[in-house]
Each structure stands twice: as structure tokens, then as C-alpha cells.
Amino acid sequence: MDMDDDACYRAFQMRDARFDGRIFSGVTSTGIYCRPICPARTPKRENMRFYRSAAAAQEAGFRPCLRCRPETSPDLGSWRGTSNTVSRALGLIEAGALDNGDVDSLAERLGVGERQLRRLFQQHVGASPVAVAQTRRVLLAKQLLHETRMPMAEVALAAGFGSVRRFNETFQQLFDRPPAKLRRLGGAEVAAGEGGAATIRLPYRAPYDWPAMLAFLSARSIPGVEAVREGRYARSLRVGAARGVVMIEPGEGDYLKATLRFPKVEAWPAVIARVRRVFDLAADPAVIQAHLSEDPDLAPLVAARPGLRAPGAWDGFELAVRAVLGQQITVQAARMLAGKITAAHGAPLEDEAAHALGLTHFFPEPAALAQADVETLAMPRARGRALVGLAAAAAADPELFGMRRSLDEAVAALRALPGIGEWTAQYIAMRALREPDAFPSADIGLMRALEGPDGVRPTAAELLARAERWRPWRAYAASHLWAADPKNPSESKHAKAA
């Protein structure tokens, strides 16, 4: 973010919410770091140091403020769009890449050297990858202490600490007090594991078009796996060996409320990362809108829905299956077909509370679908064989739908899979890999949204050429075009690209 220290100080003096999550200030006289909106009295200019991220402030030796609570600030990262490598690395770190791995293996996954990755992090984040991972753990633990009554042992595991001892040592060193002293909610502890649940706040940068997000997910919800009721979204979810249920609803402020029912609390960091990914909570709508509004055709669409997000996906394999199922049929037909396959091949969900929400199964694992009899699948045999082949490939390679070095490399790798063409690969990259510049140009809905007064629609090639000016936010341009289509464009009815 190109702001000098004087401009940063003015942002803190004015308590300017526009910079919340973009800059943090370490106060040398107190040893704490704050958000621009901190209600505390603004320190003297000579006592303030400014940082691009909470991790950078913490790595410099400052501890989180207990009043403005940096863990509740929007997770933006003003560098987004200038370093795709850092963006992908942060996504992997949030998903737990450094919990059981090291920086060398992370760099290898991204196709860069370990030293180069460290340099990129210092340049764009102001902190090392390890510091970012550690800060995420500390801030999540602090949030759980403030917002839940989970036992200390569960908080430690749910935040990604390997042991309660390490958790206690870290908080004692950072805050000069044990974790229990930071707890705000009174009353007896309530375990979230073993069938319990806990609710936390996940902040975002306003505005946020919740009705549009809910409508998108509702139209594609798989019976038995997902449910939308009374403005809330719920689904069963499998993360590695952990299984549970998540429920998302809007909060009373600039945040979503996520209720997690995962007996294995160690999976919580990865679950929260998926919630953030699906609901696109790291987006900076102001930056995206300003860029897309330069196109006269997109400007009125952006103005009509300023808080529109690009929905993500819970799982790359699940999204790929859904895309293959939906080739040449409607969204409604595809979701019902996915429900039938789930009922036949998905593991049942043993949770009475979940059953009350309409959740009965987990989406099938790759190994289960790989064993399916093509003759029993309610689809053309060629597509059924492609589906089984896709499942076999995913079962053989757990990282099949992992992030790649670039969008082009990701699309090329996806197109090599059974049943995956250009449209499907771009769609998977857009939603599962969270590539902001992915663009399924062969989509009929996108072509229809740009239909001229004479009724002529652009071809896929013409649409792709036109979308050049929308880089690096073509995925968001696609979301606006889909939302503007009165015929509710589908992820399934597209040109024969698969």
C-alpha cells in the first residue's frame, strides 16, 4: 500500500475505517499494535510505527491490542493483485500448509525458491511466512477466547497449536499473562468437541451482498448435503479425516456468523479457511469496483450490486463433479442428480441436529465414486466414464485440485483430467482455486448478459478479447454478468467445452 507514515498517522487520527485491515500501528510506548479504528486515544506521532499486516507488527515485537482486537479486522492485504505468488501462499498458509510443513515445501508447491518466497513476503506483507502462520494462530486463539466458552485445551487445538503447553507459553510471552486472563465471557466452559458447537465472527469489508450470495448457493445446493433456510446456509463438510457441519448467517455488523459443529477441533483452522474462501471474505470491493466500473457496460451492474462477491467452492473435487454432472443440463437438474449420487455413494451423517436442518449425507469421497458402476449413473455413459475417471484421478492424487504456480498452469493441469474442458477448468479455477482472473468465456450466460439491442451475442472469442480490460478481476466481472442475467445463467449450460 503506497502510503507514507504521515498519511498513515492521519488515518489513525481520523479513525478512518477505509484503512481497517490495510495498515496497523505499533506503539513503542506501550508495546501494542492497533487498527486505525481503535477507540483508544491516538498516541504521539513519534511513538507510532506502521505496518502492512498484523503479522509484520507482531514480528516486530508488538502484541495485539485488547480494545480494537486486530483479530476482528478485515483480512484484506493491500498487496492483493500485485503478487499472485504471495496471494496463493497466504491461501495455503490459511489452510494449514505450515502447520505440518515448512517454508521449503511451501515454496516448492508454488514453484519458487525458498529465499525468493521470503523476499516476496517481506516486500508485500512485511513479515515472513512463518510469522504469518504464527500470527494467524494467535489471533484465532484470541478470538475464540473472546467469543466462546470453549475449554483452554480445545482453544489451543482449534487455533492450530500443537500442544496446550505451547499455547500457554506463547500467550504468556506475548501478553505477559495466561490465556485464561483474556477470556471475556463468564460462566462455565462449554466444550465444542464431541458433538458441541461454537459460533465465531468472520469480518469482511463492507458492503456485502448476502442475498445474492445466498441465492447463488441455494440454486446449486445439493439435497442432503446443503440447505438454505430462513436466510441461513448450512452444509455437511469433510476436511481430511474430520467430518462435521457448518452454518453461516449474516451478523449485525460487517461480519458473518459461522457456527461449527466439528468434534475434531484440530480441523477448525482449515474449516474456517474454507468458509472464508466460499464466502469470499478477503475481497476488497472498493478496489474491484473501481477497476470494473471503467467499462461503461459493467459500470451500471457494479453500481447496482456494490457488495457482490465471487462465490468460492468447498472442495475442488466436489466442484469438478458438479461441473461434469451439469454439462448440457440445467442447474436444477444437475443439483438433483448430485443429490441422487450422494445418497447412493456418500457417507451418512449421524447427527440429529443436522438432520433437523435437512442434512443427511456427506458428499462422496473420490475413492467411493471411483468404484461406482457407470451403468447405474443416471447420465450418458461417456459422461459417467469421465466422472469415474475423474474420481480415480482425485483418489490417486490428493493435491489434484491444489493451487498451481499460475492461472495458465492450473487450467492446463485441469484440462488434462477426464471430462474437463476449457470452460470447466476456468470455472474450477475461479471457484475452487480462488483465481480472481479466471474467466469461463464459453459460458452462455455471460454471452447472453452482453447481448446487444439487435439481439446479437458476442462469441466466446469476442467475449474473451473484451474481457482483457477487466484483468485482473475477470472472475468478479463474470459474477456481475451472471447476476444481471434475468434468465439466471447456470454453471452447467455452456458451450461444449468439456
Coordinates of C-alpha atoms in Angstrom, one line a residue:
M1 CA 0.0 0.0 0.0
D2 CA 1.6 3.3 -1.1
M3 CA 1.1 5.5 2.0
D4 CA 3.8 7.4 3.8
D5 CA 3.9 7.5 7.6
D6 CA 2.3 10.9 7.8
A7 CA -0.7 9.7 5.7
C8 CA -1.0 6.6 7.9
Y9 CA -0.9 8.7 11.0
R10 CA -3.8 10.9 9.7
A11 CA -5.8 7.7 9.0
F12 CA -5.4 6.8 12.7
Q13 CA -6.2 10.4 13.9
M14 CA -9.4 10.3 11.9
R15 CA -10.1 6.6 12.8
D16 CA -10.7 6.1 9.1
A17 CA -12.5 2.8 8.7
R18 CA -11.4 2.6 5.0
F19 CA -7.9 1.6 6.1
D20 CA -9.0 -1.0 8.6
G21 CA -7.2 -4.2 7.7
R22 CA -4.8 -2.3 5.4
I23 CA -2.5 -0.8 8.0
F24 CA -1.6 -1.5 11.6
S25 CA 0.3 0.7 14.0
G26 CA 2.8 -0.4 16.7
V27 CA 3.1 1.9 19.6
T28 CA 6.6 2.0 21.1
S29 CA 5.5 3.5 24.4
T30 CA 3.0 0.6 25.2
G31 CA 4.3 -2.3 23.1
I32 CA 0.9 -3.0 21.4
Y33 CA -0.3 -2.7 17.9
C34 CA -3.7 -1.4 16.8
R35 CA -6.1 -0.9 14.0
P36 CA -6.9 2.5 12.6
I37 CA -10.4 2.4 14.2
C38 CA -9.0 1.8 17.7
P39 CA -11.1 3.7 20.3
A40 CA -8.0 4.5 22.4
R41 CA -6.5 7.9 22.4
T42 CA -4.2 8.4 19.4
P43 CA -0.6 8.2 20.5
K44 CA 2.0 10.8 19.7
R45 CA 3.3 10.6 16.1
E46 CA 6.9 9.8 17.2
N47 CA 5.7 6.8 19.2
M48 CA 4.0 5.1 16.2
R49 CA 5.4 2.6 13.7
F50 CA 3.3 1.5 10.7
Y51 CA 3.0 -2.0 9.2
R52 CA 1.2 -3.6 6.3
S53 CA -0.1 -6.5 8.2
A54 CA -0.8 -7.8 11.7
A55 CA 2.0 -10.4 11.2
A56 CA 4.5 -7.7 10.4
A57 CA 3.6 -5.7 13.6
Q58 CA 3.7 -8.9 15.7
E59 CA 7.0 -10.0 14.2
A60 CA 8.4 -6.5 15.1
G61 CA 7.7 -7.3 18.8
F62 CA 4.3 -5.7 19.3
R63 CA 1.3 -7.5 20.9
P64 CA -2.3 -7.3 19.8
C65 CA -4.5 -4.5 21.3
L66 CA -7.2 -5.8 23.7
R67 CA -9.5 -2.9 22.8
C68 CA -9.6 -2.8 19.0
R69 CA -8.8 -6.5 18.7
P70 CA -6.8 -6.9 15.4
E71 CA -8.2 -10.5 15.1
T72 CA -11.5 -9.0 14.1
S73 CA -10.3 -6.7 11.3
P74 CA -11.0 -7.5 7.7
D75 CA -8.3 -9.7 6.2
L76 CA -7.5 -7.7 3.1
G77 CA -3.8 -7.4 2.4
S78 CA -3.5 -4.3 0.2
W79 CA -0.9 -6.0 -1.9
R80 CA -3.5 -8.3 -3.5
G81 CA -3.3 -8.1 -7.2
T82 CA 0.4 -7.3 -7.2
S83 CA 1.8 -10.7 -6.2
N84 CA -0.1 -13.8 -7.2
T85 CA 2.6 -15.9 -5.6
V86 CA 2.0 -14.3 -2.2
S87 CA -1.7 -14.5 -2.6
R88 CA -1.6 -18.2 -3.3
A89 CA 0.9 -18.7 -0.5
L90 CA -1.4 -17.0 2.0
G91 CA -4.2 -19.2 0.9
L92 CA -2.2 -22.3 1.5
I93 CA -0.9 -21.0 4.9
E94 CA -4.5 -20.2 6.0
A95 CA -5.4 -23.8 5.0
G96 CA -2.6 -25.1 7.2
A97 CA 0.3 -25.6 4.9
L98 CA 2.8 -24.6 7.6
D99 CA 1.1 -26.4 10.5
N100 CA 2.8 -29.7 9.4
G101 CA 5.2 -28.5 6.8
D102 CA 8.0 -26.0 6.3
V103 CA 8.7 -23.0 4.1
D104 CA 10.8 -25.0 1.7
S105 CA 7.9 -27.3 0.9
L106 CA 5.5 -24.4 0.6
A107 CA 7.8 -22.7 -1.9
E108 CA 8.2 -25.9 -3.9
R109 CA 4.4 -26.1 -4.2
L110 CA 4.4 -22.6 -5.6
G111 CA 7.2 -23.2 -8.0
V112 CA 9.6 -20.6 -6.4
G113 CA 12.8 -20.8 -4.3
E114 CA 12.6 -20.6 -0.5
R115 CA 14.6 -17.4 -0.5
Q116 CA 12.5 -15.8 -3.2
L117 CA 9.3 -16.6 -1.3
R118 CA 10.7 -15.0 1.9
R119 CA 11.7 -11.9 -0.1
L120 CA 8.2 -11.6 -1.6
F121 CA 6.6 -11.9 1.8
Q122 CA 8.9 -9.2 3.2
Q123 CA 8.1 -6.9 0.3
H124 CA 4.3 -7.4 0.2
V125 CA 3.4 -8.4 3.7
G126 CA 6.3 -7.1 5.8
A127 CA 6.7 -10.5 7.6
S128 CA 8.0 -14.0 7.0
P129 CA 5.7 -16.9 6.1
V130 CA 6.3 -18.5 9.5
A131 CA 5.4 -15.2 11.2
V132 CA 2.2 -15.0 9.2
A133 CA 1.2 -18.6 10.3
Q134 CA 2.1 -17.9 13.9
T135 CA 0.1 -14.6 13.9
R136 CA -3.0 -16.4 12.4
R137 CA -2.8 -19.0 15.2
V138 CA -2.5 -16.4 17.9
L139 CA -5.3 -14.1 16.6
L140 CA -7.7 -17.1 16.1
A141 CA -7.0 -18.3 19.6
K142 CA -7.6 -14.8 21.0
Q143 CA -10.8 -14.6 19.1
L144 CA -12.0 -18.0 20.4
L145 CA -11.1 -16.8 23.9
H146 CA -13.2 -13.7 23.5
E147 CA -16.2 -15.1 21.6
T148 CA -16.6 -18.6 23.0
R149 CA -16.5 -20.5 26.3
M150 CA -14.5 -23.4 24.9
P151 CA -12.1 -25.1 27.3
M152 CA -8.5 -23.9 27.0
A153 CA -7.3 -27.2 25.6
E154 CA -9.9 -27.0 22.8
V155 CA -9.0 -23.4 22.0
A156 CA -5.3 -24.4 21.7
L157 CA -6.1 -27.2 19.3
A158 CA -8.8 -25.3 17.4
A159 CA -6.3 -22.5 16.7
G160 CA -3.7 -24.8 15.3
F161 CA -1.3 -25.0 18.3
G162 CA 0.4 -28.4 18.5
S163 CA 0.0 -28.6 22.3
V164 CA -1.6 -26.8 25.2
R165 CA 1.9 -26.1 26.7
R166 CA 3.0 -24.3 23.5
F167 CA -0.3 -22.3 23.5
N168 CA 0.2 -21.2 27.1
E169 CA 3.8 -20.3 26.6
T170 CA 3.0 -18.2 23.5
F171 CA 0.3 -16.2 25.3
Q172 CA 2.4 -15.7 28.4
Q173 CA 5.3 -14.4 26.3
L174 CA 3.1 -12.2 24.0
F175 CA 0.6 -10.8 26.5
D176 CA 2.5 -11.3 29.8
R177 CA -0.5 -13.2 31.2
P178 CA -2.0 -16.7 30.8
P179 CA -4.8 -17.2 28.1
A180 CA -7.5 -17.5 30.8
K181 CA -6.9 -13.9 31.8
L182 CA -8.0 -12.8 28.3
R183 CA -11.4 -14.5 28.5
R184 CA -14.3 -12.2 28.4
L185 CA -17.4 -14.4 28.6
G186 CA -18.3 -15.6 32.0
G187 CA -19.9 -18.9 33.1
A188 CA -18.9 -22.5 32.8
E189 CA -16.8 -23.8 30.0
V190 CA -18.8 -25.4 27.1
A191 CA -16.9 -28.0 25.0
A192 CA -17.3 -27.6 21.2
G193 CA -15.9 -31.1 20.6
E194 CA -17.8 -34.3 20.9
G195 CA -21.0 -33.0 19.3
G196 CA -20.9 -29.5 20.7
A197 CA -20.7 -26.3 18.7
A198 CA -19.3 -22.8 18.8
T199 CA -20.0 -19.6 16.9
I200 CA -17.4 -17.0 15.8
R201 CA -17.5 -13.8 13.8
L202 CA -15.8 -13.6 10.4
P203 CA -15.3 -10.0 9.3
Y204 CA -15.4 -8.6 5.8
R205 CA -15.0 -5.3 4.0
A206 CA -18.5 -3.8 3.5
P207 CA -20.6 -3.7 1.5
Y208 CA -21.6 -7.4 1.3
D209 CA -24.4 -8.7 -0.9
W210 CA -25.6 -11.5 1.3
P211 CA -28.9 -12.1 -0.6
A212 CA -27.0 -12.6 -3.8
M213 CA -24.5 -15.0 -2.2
L214 CA -27.3 -16.9 -0.6
A215 CA -29.3 -17.1 -3.8
F216 CA -26.3 -18.4 -5.7
L217 CA -25.6 -21.1 -3.2
S218 CA -29.3 -22.0 -2.8
A219 CA -29.8 -22.6 -6.5
R220 CA -26.9 -25.0 -6.5
S221 CA -27.4 -26.7 -3.1
I222 CA -27.2 -30.5 -3.2
P223 CA -30.1 -32.2 -1.4
G224 CA -28.9 -33.9 1.8
V225 CA -25.6 -32.0 1.8
E226 CA -26.6 -28.4 1.7
A227 CA -29.6 -26.5 3.0
V228 CA -30.8 -22.9 2.9
R229 CA -33.5 -21.9 5.4
E230 CA -34.6 -18.6 6.9
G231 CA -31.6 -16.7 5.5
R232 CA -29.0 -19.2 6.7
Y233 CA -26.8 -21.6 4.9
A234 CA -25.8 -25.0 6.3
R235 CA -24.0 -28.0 5.0
S236 CA -22.1 -31.1 5.9
L237 CA -18.4 -30.9 5.3
R238 CA -15.4 -33.2 5.2
V239 CA -11.9 -31.8 5.8
G240 CA -9.4 -34.6 5.6
A241 CA -10.4 -37.2 8.2
A242 CA -12.6 -34.7 10.1
R243 CA -16.3 -34.5 9.5
G244 CA -18.9 -32.1 10.7
V245 CA -21.4 -29.3 9.9
V246 CA -21.1 -25.6 9.3
M247 CA -23.9 -23.0 9.4
I248 CA -23.4 -19.4 8.1
E249 CA -25.6 -16.4 8.6
P250 CA -25.2 -12.6 8.5
G251 CA -24.2 -10.8 11.6
E252 CA -25.5 -7.5 12.9
G253 CA -22.3 -5.7 11.7
D254 CA -19.7 -6.2 9.0
Y255 CA -19.3 -9.9 9.7
L256 CA -20.8 -13.3 9.1
K257 CA -21.5 -15.7 11.9
A258 CA -20.1 -19.1 11.5
T259 CA -21.3 -22.0 13.7
L260 CA -19.1 -25.0 13.6
R261 CA -20.1 -28.5 14.7
F262 CA -16.8 -30.4 14.3
P263 CA -15.9 -32.9 17.0
K264 CA -12.3 -32.8 15.9
V265 CA -11.5 -29.2 16.7
E266 CA -8.0 -29.5 15.2
A267 CA -9.7 -29.2 11.9
W268 CA -11.2 -25.7 12.7
P269 CA -8.4 -23.6 11.1
A270 CA -9.0 -25.5 7.8
V271 CA -12.8 -25.3 8.1
I272 CA -12.6 -21.5 8.8
A273 CA -10.3 -21.1 5.8
R274 CA -12.9 -22.8 3.6
V275 CA -15.7 -20.7 4.9
R276 CA -13.7 -17.5 4.2
R277 CA -12.9 -18.9 0.7
V278 CA -16.5 -19.9 -0.2
F279 CA -18.0 -16.6 1.0
D280 CA -15.1 -14.5 -0.4
L281 CA -14.4 -12.6 2.8
A282 CA -11.0 -11.4 1.8
A283 CA -12.2 -9.4 -1.2
D284 CA -11.8 -5.6 -1.3
P285 CA -14.9 -4.4 -3.1
A286 CA -13.8 -0.8 -3.4
V287 CA -10.7 -1.8 -5.4
I288 CA -12.6 -4.3 -7.6
Q289 CA -15.5 -1.9 -8.3
A290 CA -13.2 1.0 -9.2
H291 CA -11.5 -1.1 -11.8
L292 CA -14.6 -2.8 -13.3
S293 CA -16.5 0.5 -13.4
E294 CA -14.1 1.8 -16.0
D295 CA -16.1 -0.4 -18.5
P296 CA -19.3 1.5 -19.4
D297 CA -21.2 -1.7 -19.8
L298 CA -20.1 -3.1 -16.4
A299 CA -20.4 0.2 -14.5
P300 CA -24.2 0.1 -14.0
L301 CA -24.1 -3.6 -13.0
V302 CA -21.4 -2.8 -10.4
A303 CA -23.3 0.2 -9.1
A304 CA -26.5 -1.9 -8.8
R305 CA -24.6 -4.6 -6.7
P306 CA -21.6 -3.0 -5.0
G307 CA -21.2 -5.8 -2.5
L308 CA -21.4 -8.7 -4.9
R309 CA -18.7 -11.4 -4.3
A310 CA -17.3 -14.2 -6.4
P311 CA -18.5 -17.4 -4.6
G312 CA -15.9 -20.0 -3.9
A313 CA -16.2 -23.8 -3.5
W314 CA -15.9 -26.0 -0.5
D315 CA -13.8 -28.7 -2.3
G316 CA -12.2 -28.9 -5.7
F317 CA -13.2 -32.4 -6.4
E318 CA -16.8 -31.7 -5.4
L319 CA -17.0 -28.7 -7.7
A320 CA -15.4 -30.7 -10.6
V321 CA -18.0 -33.4 -10.2
R322 CA -20.8 -30.9 -10.1
A323 CA -19.5 -29.3 -13.3
V324 CA -19.2 -32.6 -15.1
L325 CA -22.7 -33.6 -14.0
G326 CA -24.2 -30.3 -15.2
Q327 CA -22.8 -30.4 -18.7
Q328 CA -25.6 -29.6 -21.1
I329 CA -28.4 -29.7 -18.4
T330 CA -29.9 -27.1 -16.1
V331 CA -28.7 -26.1 -12.7
Q332 CA -31.8 -27.7 -11.1
A333 CA -31.3 -31.0 -12.9
A334 CA -27.6 -31.0 -12.0
R335 CA -28.2 -30.4 -8.3
M336 CA -30.9 -33.2 -8.2
L337 CA -28.6 -35.6 -10.0
A338 CA -25.8 -34.7 -7.5
G339 CA -28.2 -35.4 -4.7
K340 CA -29.0 -38.9 -6.0
I341 CA -25.3 -39.8 -6.4
T342 CA -24.6 -38.5 -2.9
A343 CA -27.4 -40.6 -1.5
A344 CA -26.0 -43.7 -3.2
H345 CA -22.3 -43.2 -2.6
G346 CA -21.9 -40.6 0.2
A347 CA -21.3 -41.5 3.8
P348 CA -24.4 -40.9 6.0
L349 CA -24.3 -38.1 8.6
E350 CA -25.1 -39.3 12.1
D351 CA -26.2 -36.0 13.7
E352 CA -29.8 -35.5 14.8
A353 CA -29.3 -31.7 14.9
A354 CA -28.1 -31.8 11.3
H355 CA -31.0 -34.0 10.3
A356 CA -33.3 -31.3 11.5
L357 CA -31.7 -28.9 9.0
G358 CA -32.2 -31.4 6.2
L359 CA -28.5 -32.6 6.1
T360 CA -28.3 -36.4 5.8
H361 CA -25.0 -37.2 4.0
F362 CA -21.5 -36.1 3.2
F363 CA -20.6 -35.6 -0.5
P364 CA -18.9 -38.8 -1.8
E365 CA -15.2 -39.1 -1.5
P366 CA -13.2 -39.7 -4.6
A367 CA -12.4 -43.3 -3.7
A368 CA -16.1 -44.1 -3.4
L369 CA -17.1 -42.6 -6.7
A370 CA -14.1 -44.3 -8.4
Q371 CA -15.8 -47.6 -7.6
A372 CA -19.2 -46.6 -9.0
D373 CA -20.8 -48.7 -11.7
V374 CA -21.2 -46.5 -14.8
E375 CA -24.3 -48.3 -15.7
T376 CA -26.1 -47.2 -12.5
L377 CA -25.3 -43.5 -13.0
A378 CA -28.3 -41.5 -14.5
M379 CA -26.3 -39.9 -17.3
P380 CA -24.8 -40.7 -20.7
R381 CA -22.2 -43.5 -20.4
A382 CA -19.4 -41.3 -21.8
R383 CA -20.0 -38.7 -19.1
G384 CA -20.3 -41.4 -16.5
R385 CA -17.0 -42.9 -17.5
A386 CA -15.5 -39.4 -17.4
L387 CA -16.9 -38.9 -13.9
V388 CA -15.5 -42.2 -12.6
G389 CA -12.1 -41.5 -14.2
L390 CA -12.1 -38.1 -12.6
A391 CA -12.8 -39.7 -9.2
A392 CA -10.0 -42.2 -9.7
A393 CA -7.5 -39.4 -10.6
A394 CA -8.5 -37.4 -7.5
A395 CA -8.2 -40.5 -5.3
A396 CA -4.7 -41.2 -6.6
D397 CA -3.6 -37.5 -6.1
P398 CA -5.0 -35.6 -3.0
E399 CA -3.4 -32.4 -4.3
L400 CA -5.0 -32.7 -7.7
F401 CA -7.1 -29.6 -7.2
G402 CA -4.4 -27.7 -5.3
M403 CA -3.1 -24.3 -6.2
R404 CA -0.7 -24.0 -9.0
R405 CA 2.1 -21.6 -10.0
S406 CA -0.2 -19.6 -12.3
L407 CA -3.7 -19.5 -13.6
D408 CA -2.5 -20.8 -17.0
E409 CA -0.7 -23.7 -15.3
A410 CA -3.8 -24.5 -13.2
V411 CA -6.1 -24.5 -16.3
A412 CA -3.6 -26.7 -18.3
A413 CA -3.5 -29.2 -15.4
L414 CA -7.2 -29.3 -15.0
R415 CA -7.8 -29.8 -18.8
A416 CA -5.7 -32.9 -18.7
L417 CA -8.3 -34.5 -16.4
P418 CA -11.2 -36.7 -17.7
G419 CA -14.2 -34.7 -18.7
I420 CA -12.6 -31.3 -18.1
G421 CA -12.5 -28.8 -20.9
E422 CA -11.6 -25.1 -21.0
W423 CA -15.0 -23.9 -19.6
T424 CA -14.9 -26.3 -16.7
A425 CA -11.2 -25.7 -16.0
Q426 CA -11.8 -21.9 -15.8
Y427 CA -14.8 -22.4 -13.6
I428 CA -12.9 -24.7 -11.2
A429 CA -10.0 -22.2 -11.1
M430 CA -12.5 -19.4 -10.4
R431 CA -14.3 -21.0 -7.6
A432 CA -12.1 -23.8 -6.1
L433 CA -8.7 -22.3 -6.6
R434 CA -9.9 -18.7 -6.0
E435 CA -8.2 -17.3 -9.1
P436 CA -9.6 -13.8 -9.4
D437 CA -8.8 -13.6 -13.1
A438 CA -10.3 -16.9 -14.1
F439 CA -12.9 -16.4 -16.8
P440 CA -15.2 -19.1 -18.4
S441 CA -15.6 -17.2 -21.7
A442 CA -17.7 -20.0 -23.3
D443 CA -20.5 -19.6 -20.8
I444 CA -23.8 -18.9 -22.5
G445 CA -25.0 -16.8 -19.5
L446 CA -22.1 -14.4 -19.9
M447 CA -22.7 -14.1 -23.7
R448 CA -26.4 -13.5 -23.0
A449 CA -25.7 -10.8 -20.5
L450 CA -23.8 -8.8 -23.1
E451 CA -26.4 -9.3 -25.8
G452 CA -26.8 -6.1 -27.9
P453 CA -30.0 -4.3 -28.7
D454 CA -30.1 -6.1 -32.0
G455 CA -30.2 -9.5 -30.2
V456 CA -26.6 -10.4 -31.3
R457 CA -24.5 -12.0 -28.6
P458 CA -20.7 -12.0 -28.6
T459 CA -18.9 -15.2 -29.4
A460 CA -16.6 -16.9 -26.9
A461 CA -13.6 -15.5 -28.7
E462 CA -15.1 -12.0 -28.8
L463 CA -16.0 -12.1 -25.1
L464 CA -12.5 -13.2 -24.2
A465 CA -11.0 -10.3 -26.1
R466 CA -13.4 -7.9 -24.5
A467 CA -12.6 -9.2 -21.0
E468 CA -8.9 -8.2 -21.3
R469 CA -9.7 -4.8 -19.9
W470 CA -11.3 -6.5 -16.8
R471 CA -8.0 -8.1 -15.7
P472 CA -7.1 -9.0 -13.0
W473 CA -10.7 -9.2 -11.8
R474 CA -12.4 -11.1 -14.6
A475 CA -13.9 -13.6 -12.1
Y476 CA -15.8 -10.7 -10.5
A477 CA -16.9 -9.4 -13.9
A478 CA -18.3 -12.8 -14.6
S479 CA -20.2 -12.7 -11.3
H480 CA -21.8 -9.4 -12.1
L481 CA -22.8 -10.6 -15.6
W482 CA -24.4 -13.7 -14.2
A483 CA -26.2 -11.7 -11.5
A484 CA -27.6 -9.4 -14.2
D485 CA -28.9 -12.2 -16.4
P486 CA -32.7 -12.4 -15.9
K487 CA -32.6 -16.0 -17.0
N488 CA -30.5 -17.0 -14.1
P489 CA -27.4 -18.2 -16.0
S490 CA -26.2 -21.6 -15.0
E491 CA -22.8 -23.1 -14.3
S492 CA -24.0 -26.0 -16.3
K493 CA -25.4 -24.9 -19.6
H494 CA -22.4 -23.7 -21.6
A495 CA -20.7 -24.3 -24.9
K496 CA -19.3 -27.8 -25.5
A497 CA -16.0 -27.2 -23.8
A498 CA -15.8 -30.3 -21.6

